[in-house]
mmCIF file of C-alpha atoms in Angstrom:
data_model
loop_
_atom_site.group_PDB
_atom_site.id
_atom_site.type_symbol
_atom_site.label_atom_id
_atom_site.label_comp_id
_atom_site.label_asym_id
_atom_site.label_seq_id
_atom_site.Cartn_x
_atom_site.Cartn_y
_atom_site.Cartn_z
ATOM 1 C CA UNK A 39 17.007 30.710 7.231
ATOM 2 C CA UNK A 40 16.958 31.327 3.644
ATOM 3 C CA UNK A 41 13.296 32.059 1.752
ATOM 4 C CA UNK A 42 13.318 29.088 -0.042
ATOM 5 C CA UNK A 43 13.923 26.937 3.023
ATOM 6 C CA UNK A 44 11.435 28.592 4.821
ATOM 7 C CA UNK A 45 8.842 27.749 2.020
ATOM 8 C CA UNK A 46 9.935 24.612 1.438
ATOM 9 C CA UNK A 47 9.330 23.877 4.954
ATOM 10 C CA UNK A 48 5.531 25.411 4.369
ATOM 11 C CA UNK A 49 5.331 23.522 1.649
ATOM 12 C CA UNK A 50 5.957 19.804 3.244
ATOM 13 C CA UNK A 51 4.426 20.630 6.544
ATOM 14 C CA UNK A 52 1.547 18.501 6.859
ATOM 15 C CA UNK A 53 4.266 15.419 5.277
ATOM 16 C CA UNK A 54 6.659 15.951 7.680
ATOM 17 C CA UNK A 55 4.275 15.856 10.775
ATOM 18 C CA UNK A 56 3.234 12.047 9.761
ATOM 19 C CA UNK A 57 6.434 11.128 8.889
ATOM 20 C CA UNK A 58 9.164 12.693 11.180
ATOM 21 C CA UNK A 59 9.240 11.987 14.831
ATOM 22 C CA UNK A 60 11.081 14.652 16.683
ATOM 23 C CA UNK A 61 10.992 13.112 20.079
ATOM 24 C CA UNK A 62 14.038 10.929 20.070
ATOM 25 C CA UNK A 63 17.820 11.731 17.945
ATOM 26 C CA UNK A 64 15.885 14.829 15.675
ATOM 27 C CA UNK A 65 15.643 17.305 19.034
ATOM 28 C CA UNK A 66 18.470 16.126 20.934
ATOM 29 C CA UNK A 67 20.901 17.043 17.914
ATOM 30 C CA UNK A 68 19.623 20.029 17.033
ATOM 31 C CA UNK A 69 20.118 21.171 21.011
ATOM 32 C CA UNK A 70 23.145 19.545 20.751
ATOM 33 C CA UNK A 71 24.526 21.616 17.643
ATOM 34 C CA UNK A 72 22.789 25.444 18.872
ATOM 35 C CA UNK A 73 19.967 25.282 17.076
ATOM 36 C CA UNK A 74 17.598 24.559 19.837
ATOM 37 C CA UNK A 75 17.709 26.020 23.400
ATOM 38 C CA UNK A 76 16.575 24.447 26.290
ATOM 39 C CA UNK A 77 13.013 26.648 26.342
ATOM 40 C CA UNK A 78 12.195 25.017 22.960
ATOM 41 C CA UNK A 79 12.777 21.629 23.334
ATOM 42 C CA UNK A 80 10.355 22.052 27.161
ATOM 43 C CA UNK A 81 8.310 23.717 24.727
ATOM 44 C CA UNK A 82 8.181 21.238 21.820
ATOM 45 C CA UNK A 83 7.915 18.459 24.464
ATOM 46 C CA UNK A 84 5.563 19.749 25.887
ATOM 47 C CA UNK A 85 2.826 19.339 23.100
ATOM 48 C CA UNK A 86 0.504 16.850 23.683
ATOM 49 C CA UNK A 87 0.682 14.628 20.321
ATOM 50 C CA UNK A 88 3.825 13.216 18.323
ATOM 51 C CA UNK A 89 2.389 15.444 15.217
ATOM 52 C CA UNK A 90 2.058 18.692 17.419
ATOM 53 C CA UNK A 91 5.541 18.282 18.206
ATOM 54 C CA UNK A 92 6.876 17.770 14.915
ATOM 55 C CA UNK A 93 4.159 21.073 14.370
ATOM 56 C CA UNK A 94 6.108 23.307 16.933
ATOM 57 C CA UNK A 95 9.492 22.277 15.782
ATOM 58 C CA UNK A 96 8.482 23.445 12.479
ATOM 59 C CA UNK A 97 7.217 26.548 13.477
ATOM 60 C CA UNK A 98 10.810 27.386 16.116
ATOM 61 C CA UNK A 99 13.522 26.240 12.725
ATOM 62 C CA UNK A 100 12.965 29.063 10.701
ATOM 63 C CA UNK A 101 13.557 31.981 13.394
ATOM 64 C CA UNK A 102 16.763 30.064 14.161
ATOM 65 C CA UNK A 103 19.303 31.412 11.898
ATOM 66 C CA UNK A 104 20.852 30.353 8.684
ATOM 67 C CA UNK A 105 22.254 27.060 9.357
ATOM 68 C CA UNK A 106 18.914 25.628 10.726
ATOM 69 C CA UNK A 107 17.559 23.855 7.409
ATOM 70 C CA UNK A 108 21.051 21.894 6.936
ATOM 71 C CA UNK A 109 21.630 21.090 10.373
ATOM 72 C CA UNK A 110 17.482 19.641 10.670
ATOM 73 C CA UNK A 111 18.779 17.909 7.064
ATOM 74 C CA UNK A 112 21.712 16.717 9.172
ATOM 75 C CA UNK A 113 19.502 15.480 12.084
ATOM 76 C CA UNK A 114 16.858 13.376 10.057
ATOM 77 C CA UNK A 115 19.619 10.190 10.279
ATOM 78 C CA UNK A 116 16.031 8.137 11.170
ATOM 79 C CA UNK A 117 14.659 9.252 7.980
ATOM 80 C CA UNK A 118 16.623 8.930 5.376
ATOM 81 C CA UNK A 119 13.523 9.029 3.199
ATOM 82 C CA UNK A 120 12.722 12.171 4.233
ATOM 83 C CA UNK A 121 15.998 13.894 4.068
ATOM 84 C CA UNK A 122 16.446 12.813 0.644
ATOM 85 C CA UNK A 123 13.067 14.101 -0.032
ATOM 86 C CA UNK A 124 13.762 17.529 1.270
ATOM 87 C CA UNK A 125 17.089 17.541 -0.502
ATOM 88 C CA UNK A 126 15.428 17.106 -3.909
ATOM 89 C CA UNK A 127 12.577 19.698 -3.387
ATOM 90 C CA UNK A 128 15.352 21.997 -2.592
ATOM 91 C CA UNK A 129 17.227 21.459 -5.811
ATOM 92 C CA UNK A 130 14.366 22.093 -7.755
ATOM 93 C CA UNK A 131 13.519 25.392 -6.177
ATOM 94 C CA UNK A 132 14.106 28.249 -8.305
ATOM 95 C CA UNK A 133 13.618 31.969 -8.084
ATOM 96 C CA UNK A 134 11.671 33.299 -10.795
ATOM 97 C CA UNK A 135 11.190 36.677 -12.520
ATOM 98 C CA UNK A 136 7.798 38.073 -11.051
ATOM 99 C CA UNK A 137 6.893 39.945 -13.877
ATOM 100 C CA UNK A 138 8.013 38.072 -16.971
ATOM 101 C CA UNK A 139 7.273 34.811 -15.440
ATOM 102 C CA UNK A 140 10.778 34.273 -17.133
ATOM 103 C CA UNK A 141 14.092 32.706 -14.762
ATOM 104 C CA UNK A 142 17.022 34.785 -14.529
ATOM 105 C CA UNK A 143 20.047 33.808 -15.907
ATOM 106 C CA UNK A 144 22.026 31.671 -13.638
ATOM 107 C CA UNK A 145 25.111 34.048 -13.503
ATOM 108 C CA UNK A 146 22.867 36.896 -12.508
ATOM 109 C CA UNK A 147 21.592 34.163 -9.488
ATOM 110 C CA UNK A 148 24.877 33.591 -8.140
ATOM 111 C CA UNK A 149 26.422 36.894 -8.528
ATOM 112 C CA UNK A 150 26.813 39.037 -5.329
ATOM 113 C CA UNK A 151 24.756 41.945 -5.427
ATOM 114 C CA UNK A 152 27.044 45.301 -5.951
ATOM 115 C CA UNK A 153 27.236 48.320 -4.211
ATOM 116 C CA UNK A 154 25.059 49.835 -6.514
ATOM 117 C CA UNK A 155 22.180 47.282 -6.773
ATOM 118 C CA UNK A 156 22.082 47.261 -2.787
ATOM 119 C CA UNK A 157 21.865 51.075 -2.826
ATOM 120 C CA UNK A 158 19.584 51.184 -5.139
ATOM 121 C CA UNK A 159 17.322 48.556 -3.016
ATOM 122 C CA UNK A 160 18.046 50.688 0.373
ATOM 123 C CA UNK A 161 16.979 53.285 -1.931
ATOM 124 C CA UNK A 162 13.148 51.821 -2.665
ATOM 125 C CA UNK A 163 13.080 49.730 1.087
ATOM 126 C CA UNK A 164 10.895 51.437 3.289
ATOM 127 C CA UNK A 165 9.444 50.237 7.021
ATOM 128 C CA UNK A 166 9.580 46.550 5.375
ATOM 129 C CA UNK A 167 13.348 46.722 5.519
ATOM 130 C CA UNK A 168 13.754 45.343 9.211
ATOM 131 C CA UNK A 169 11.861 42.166 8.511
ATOM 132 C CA UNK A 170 13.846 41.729 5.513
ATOM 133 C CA UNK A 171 17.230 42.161 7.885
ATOM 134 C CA UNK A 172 15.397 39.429 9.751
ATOM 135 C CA UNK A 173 14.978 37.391 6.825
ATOM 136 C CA UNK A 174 17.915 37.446 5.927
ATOM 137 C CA UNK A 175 19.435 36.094 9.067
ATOM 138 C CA UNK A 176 20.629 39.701 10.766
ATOM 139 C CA UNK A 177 19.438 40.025 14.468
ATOM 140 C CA UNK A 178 17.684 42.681 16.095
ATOM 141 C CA UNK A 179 20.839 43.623 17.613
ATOM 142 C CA UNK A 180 22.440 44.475 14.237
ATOM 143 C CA UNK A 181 19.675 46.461 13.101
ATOM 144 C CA UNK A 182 19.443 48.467 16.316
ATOM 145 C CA UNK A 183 23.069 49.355 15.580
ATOM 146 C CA UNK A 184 22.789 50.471 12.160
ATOM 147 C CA UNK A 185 19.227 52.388 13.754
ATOM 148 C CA UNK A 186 22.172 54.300 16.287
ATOM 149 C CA UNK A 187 25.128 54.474 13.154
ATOM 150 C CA UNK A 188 22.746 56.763 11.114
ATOM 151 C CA UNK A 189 19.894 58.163 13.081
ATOM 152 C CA UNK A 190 18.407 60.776 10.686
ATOM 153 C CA UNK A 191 19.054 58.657 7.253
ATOM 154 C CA UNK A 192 16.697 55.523 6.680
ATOM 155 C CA UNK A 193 18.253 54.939 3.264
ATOM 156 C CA UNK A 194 21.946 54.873 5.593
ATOM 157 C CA UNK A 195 20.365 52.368 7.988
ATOM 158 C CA UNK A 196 19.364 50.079 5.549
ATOM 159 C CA UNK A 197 22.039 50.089 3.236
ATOM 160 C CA UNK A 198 24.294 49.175 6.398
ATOM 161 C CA UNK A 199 22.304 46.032 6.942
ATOM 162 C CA UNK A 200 22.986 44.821 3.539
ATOM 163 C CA UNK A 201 26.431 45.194 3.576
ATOM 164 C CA UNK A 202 26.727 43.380 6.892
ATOM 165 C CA UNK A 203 24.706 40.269 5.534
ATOM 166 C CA UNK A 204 26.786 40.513 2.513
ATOM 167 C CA UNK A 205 30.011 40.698 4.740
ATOM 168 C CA UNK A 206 28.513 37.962 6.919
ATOM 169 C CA UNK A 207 27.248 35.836 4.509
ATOM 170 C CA UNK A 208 30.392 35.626 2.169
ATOM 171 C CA UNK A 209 30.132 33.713 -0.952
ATOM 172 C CA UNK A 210 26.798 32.545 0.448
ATOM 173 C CA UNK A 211 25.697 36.227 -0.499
ATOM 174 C CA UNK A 212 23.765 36.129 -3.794
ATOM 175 C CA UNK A 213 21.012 37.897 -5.756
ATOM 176 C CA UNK A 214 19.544 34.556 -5.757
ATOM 177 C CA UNK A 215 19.026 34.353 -1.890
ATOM 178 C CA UNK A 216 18.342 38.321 -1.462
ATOM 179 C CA UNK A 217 15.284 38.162 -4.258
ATOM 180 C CA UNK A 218 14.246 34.760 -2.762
ATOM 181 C CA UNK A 219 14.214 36.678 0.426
ATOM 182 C CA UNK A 220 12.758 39.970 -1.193
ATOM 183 C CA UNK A 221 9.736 37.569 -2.520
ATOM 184 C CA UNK A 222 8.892 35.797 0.991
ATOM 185 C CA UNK A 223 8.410 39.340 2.856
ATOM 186 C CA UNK A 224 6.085 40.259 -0.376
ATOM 187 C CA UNK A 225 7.753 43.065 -1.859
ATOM 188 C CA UNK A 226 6.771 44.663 -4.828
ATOM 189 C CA UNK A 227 8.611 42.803 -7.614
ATOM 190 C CA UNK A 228 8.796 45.984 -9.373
ATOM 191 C CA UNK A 229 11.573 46.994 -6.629
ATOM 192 C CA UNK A 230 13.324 43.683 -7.218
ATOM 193 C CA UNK A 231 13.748 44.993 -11.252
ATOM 194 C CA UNK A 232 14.778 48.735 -10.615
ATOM 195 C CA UNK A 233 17.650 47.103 -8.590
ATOM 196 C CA UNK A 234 18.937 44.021 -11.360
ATOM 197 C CA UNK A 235 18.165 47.011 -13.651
ATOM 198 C CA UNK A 236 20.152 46.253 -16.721
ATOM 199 C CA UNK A 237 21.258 42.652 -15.506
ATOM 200 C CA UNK A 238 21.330 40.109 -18.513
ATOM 201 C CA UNK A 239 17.997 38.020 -18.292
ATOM 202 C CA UNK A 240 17.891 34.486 -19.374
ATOM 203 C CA UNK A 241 15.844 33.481 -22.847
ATOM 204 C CA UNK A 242 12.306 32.991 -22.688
#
């Protein structure tokens, strides 16, 4: 699930408890559609209150993979309210530049990162790169095999895992979702400027 998902998800938590009830059409279609497996909704059914519930489901969405915050968008068709809600907060979400408290420009956002700028990240990653790979939606079972495609090189290893979520990810791929990603594992933003390093900035 992308960063700014994740945190918008933080960020409504308590709202979505008392509003959203999970038990009925919300669980069934997110088993129905792969997000869910059969352990989490025993598990989510299993809490004792309808706010606990809504609580767990919370907690399971963002470990479940990219498509999780538009398919629980897709599933709130008893809360249209909410959805609309959560649709909003997300347009206003923006990544900002940590240290000049200034946005980047929007063509920098969208851009895939290059060869270079992911290189240059592998370059400054260090044990923090595997929950990053998590982050950004790789499994364990990619990073094991870019662990076993270069065994003695951590810069390798990481710099494969980038260009598989690039490859994976497609268009979807942006500096805008890799920095938003960068920011929610708390990396030092002075990383995030050595690689836009000469990237056009938007105007104070």
């Amino acid at each position: 699930m992308d960063a700014r998902d994740k945190q918008l998800l933080r960020s409504m938590r308590l709202e979505l408890s008392t509003e959203v009830l999970v038990d009925g059409v919300v669980i069934q279609y997110l088993y129905q559609e792969g997000i869910l497996t059969d352990s989490h909704v025993q598990e989510i059914k299993a809490q004792t209150t309808t706010q606990r519930r809504t609580m767990m489901l919370l907690d399971i969405l963002p470990t479940r993979g990219p498509k999780a915050f538009d398919v629980f968008l897709d599933s709130l068709q008893e809360f249209p309210w909410v959805k609309e809600k959560l649709v909003v907060k997300r347009r206003e979400t923006t990544v900002q530049d940590p240290a000049g408290g200034t946005e980047l420009a929007p063509r920098v956002l969208e851009a895939a990162p290059t060869d270079q700028q992911l290189n240059r990240l592998a370059r400054r990653l260090g044990a923090e790169w595997e929950h990053l790979a998590l982050c950004l939606g790789l499994s364990h079972t990619d990073i094991y095999r870019c662990k076993v495609q270069h065994p003695h090189n951590l810069q390798s290893q990481v710099l494969a895992a980038l260009v598989l979520w690039r490859q994976r990810q497609g268009r979807a791929a942006t500096i805008r979702s890799l920095q938003a990603s960068l920011l929610a594992e708390e990396v030092d933003p002075s990383l995030i400027h050595d690689m836009l390093e000469g990237s056009p900035r938007a105007l104070p």
